[in-house]
Coordinates of C-alpha atoms in Angstrom, one line a residue:
X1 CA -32.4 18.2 -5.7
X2 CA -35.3 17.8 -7.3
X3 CA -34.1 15.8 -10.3
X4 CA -33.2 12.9 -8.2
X5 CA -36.8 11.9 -8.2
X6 CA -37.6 9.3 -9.7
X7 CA -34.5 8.1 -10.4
X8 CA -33.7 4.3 -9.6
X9 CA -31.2 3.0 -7.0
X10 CA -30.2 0.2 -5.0
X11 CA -29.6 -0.2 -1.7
X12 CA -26.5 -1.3 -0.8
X13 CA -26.6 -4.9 -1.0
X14 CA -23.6 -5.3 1.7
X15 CA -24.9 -2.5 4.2
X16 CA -24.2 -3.9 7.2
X17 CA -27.4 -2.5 9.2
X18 CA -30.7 -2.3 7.4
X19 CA -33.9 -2.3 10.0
X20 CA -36.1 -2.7 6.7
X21 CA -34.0 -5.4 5.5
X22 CA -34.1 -3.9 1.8
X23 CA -30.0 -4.7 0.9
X24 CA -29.7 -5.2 -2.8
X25 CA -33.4 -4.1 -3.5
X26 CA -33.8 -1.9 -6.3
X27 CA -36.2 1.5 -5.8
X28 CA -37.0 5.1 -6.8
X29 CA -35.9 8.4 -4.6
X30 CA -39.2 9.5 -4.3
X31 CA -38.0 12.6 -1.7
X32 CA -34.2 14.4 -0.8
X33 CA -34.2 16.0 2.3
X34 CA -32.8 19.6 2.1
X35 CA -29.4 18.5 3.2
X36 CA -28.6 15.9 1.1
X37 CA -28.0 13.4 3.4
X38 CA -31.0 11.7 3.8
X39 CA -33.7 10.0 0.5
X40 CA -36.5 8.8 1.0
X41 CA -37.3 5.5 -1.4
X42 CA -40.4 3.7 -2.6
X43 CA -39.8 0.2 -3.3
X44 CA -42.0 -1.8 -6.3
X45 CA -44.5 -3.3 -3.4
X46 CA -45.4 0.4 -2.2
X47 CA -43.4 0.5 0.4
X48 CA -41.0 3.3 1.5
X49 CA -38.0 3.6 3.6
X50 CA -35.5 6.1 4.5
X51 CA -31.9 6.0 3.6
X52 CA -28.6 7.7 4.0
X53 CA -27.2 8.4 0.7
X54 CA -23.9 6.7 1.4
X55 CA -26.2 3.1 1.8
X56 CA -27.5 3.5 -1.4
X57 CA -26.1 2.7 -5.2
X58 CA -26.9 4.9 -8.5
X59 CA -25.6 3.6 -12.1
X60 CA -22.3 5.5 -13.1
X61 CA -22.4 7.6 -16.3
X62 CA -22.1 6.1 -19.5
X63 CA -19.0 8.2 -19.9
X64 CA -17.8 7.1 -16.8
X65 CA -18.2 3.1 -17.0
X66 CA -16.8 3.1 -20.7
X67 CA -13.4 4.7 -18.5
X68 CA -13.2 2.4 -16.1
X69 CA -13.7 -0.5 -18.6
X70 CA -11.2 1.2 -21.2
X71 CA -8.7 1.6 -17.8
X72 CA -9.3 -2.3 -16.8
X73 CA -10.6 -4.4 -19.3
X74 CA -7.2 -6.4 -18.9
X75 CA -8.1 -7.1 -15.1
X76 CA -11.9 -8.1 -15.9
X77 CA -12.7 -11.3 -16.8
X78 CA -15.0 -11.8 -20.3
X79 CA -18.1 -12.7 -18.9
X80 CA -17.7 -9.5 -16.7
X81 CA -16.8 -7.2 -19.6
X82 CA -19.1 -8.5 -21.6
X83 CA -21.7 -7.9 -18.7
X84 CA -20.4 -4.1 -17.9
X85 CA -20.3 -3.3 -22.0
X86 CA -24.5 -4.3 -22.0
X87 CA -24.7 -2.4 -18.9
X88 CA -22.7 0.7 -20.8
X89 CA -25.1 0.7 -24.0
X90 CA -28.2 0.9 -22.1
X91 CA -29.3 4.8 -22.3
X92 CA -28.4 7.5 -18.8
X93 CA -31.9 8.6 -19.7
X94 CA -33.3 5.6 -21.3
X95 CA -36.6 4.5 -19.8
X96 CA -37.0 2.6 -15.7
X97 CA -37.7 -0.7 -16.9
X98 CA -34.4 0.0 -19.0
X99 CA -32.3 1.1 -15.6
X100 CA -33.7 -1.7 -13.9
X101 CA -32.3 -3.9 -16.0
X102 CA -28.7 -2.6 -15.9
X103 CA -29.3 -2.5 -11.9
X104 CA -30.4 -6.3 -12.5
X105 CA -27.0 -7.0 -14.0
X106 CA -24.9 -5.1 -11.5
X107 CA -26.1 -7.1 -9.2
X108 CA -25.3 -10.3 -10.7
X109 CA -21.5 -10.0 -9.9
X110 CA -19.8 -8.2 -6.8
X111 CA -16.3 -7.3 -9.1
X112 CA -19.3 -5.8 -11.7
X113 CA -21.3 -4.3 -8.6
X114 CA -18.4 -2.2 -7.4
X115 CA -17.4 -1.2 -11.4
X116 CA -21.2 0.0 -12.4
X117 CA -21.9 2.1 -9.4
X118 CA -21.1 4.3 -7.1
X119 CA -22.6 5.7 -3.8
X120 CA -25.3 8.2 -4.2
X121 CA -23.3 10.4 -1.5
X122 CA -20.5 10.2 -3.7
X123 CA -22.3 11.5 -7.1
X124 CA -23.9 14.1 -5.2
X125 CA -20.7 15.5 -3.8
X126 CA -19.6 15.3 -7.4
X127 CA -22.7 17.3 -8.5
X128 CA -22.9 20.3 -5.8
X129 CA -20.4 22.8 -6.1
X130 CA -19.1 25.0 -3.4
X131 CA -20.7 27.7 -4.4
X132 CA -24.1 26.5 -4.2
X133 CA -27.7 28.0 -2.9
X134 CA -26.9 28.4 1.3
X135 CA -29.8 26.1 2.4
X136 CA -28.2 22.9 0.1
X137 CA -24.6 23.7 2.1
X138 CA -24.0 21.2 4.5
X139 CA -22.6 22.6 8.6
X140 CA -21.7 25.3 9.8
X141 CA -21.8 27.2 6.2
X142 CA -25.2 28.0 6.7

């Protein structure tokens, strides 16, 4: 999946076992192995580490933020709103620092945490379909 790389992340702040001790750092997928369960990530002091995509936290979409906050705004408090809406007008595409930033205030709030992202395993079950290239399929489909 080559355009994962580059693209920011965080690992999972509550991961219960982390022999790098990177939970809640932000990074960059910088390498997916071939079957999608496994990403490398370099870290701002050069650093890299491997992951399972399940440990690790990607943005949701724009489209699908504005949902959830259209869905429960009334169960959100105003600060938190507020906080998801500026992490909702900052660009899918718009630049790293820019990403960084939302990541920054994800990670300022659990409730906003757990309603900004999702698990990278999750998007990228979302993303292959079933009918994909055979070396991308996970098992026995091979």
């Amino acid at each position: 999946m080559k355009e994962l790389i580059g693209k920011p992340e965080v690992v999972h702040p509550l991961l219960p076992t982390d022999p790098e001790d990177r939970q809640g750092y932000l990074g960059t997928i910088s390498h997916v192995s071939y079957d999608n369960e496994i990403v490398e990530v370099s870290f701002e002091d050069g650093e890299k580490s491997l992951y399972l995509t399940d440990a690790l936290l990607v943005l949701k979409s724009n489209r699908e933020l504005s949902r959830d906050i259209m869905d429960g705004y009334q169960q959100i408090g105003a600060s938190e709103l507020k906080i998801l809406i500026d992490i909702n007008t900052i660009p899918e595409n718009g630049t790293l620092s820019q990403q960084h930033e939302a990541f920054q205030m994800a990670l300022s709030n659990e409730q906003i945490l757990q309603l900004a992202t999702v698990s990278l395993k999750s998007r990228l079950e979302l993303m292959l379909p079933e009918d994909m290239c055979p070396y991308w399929q996970k098992g026995t489909k091979r």
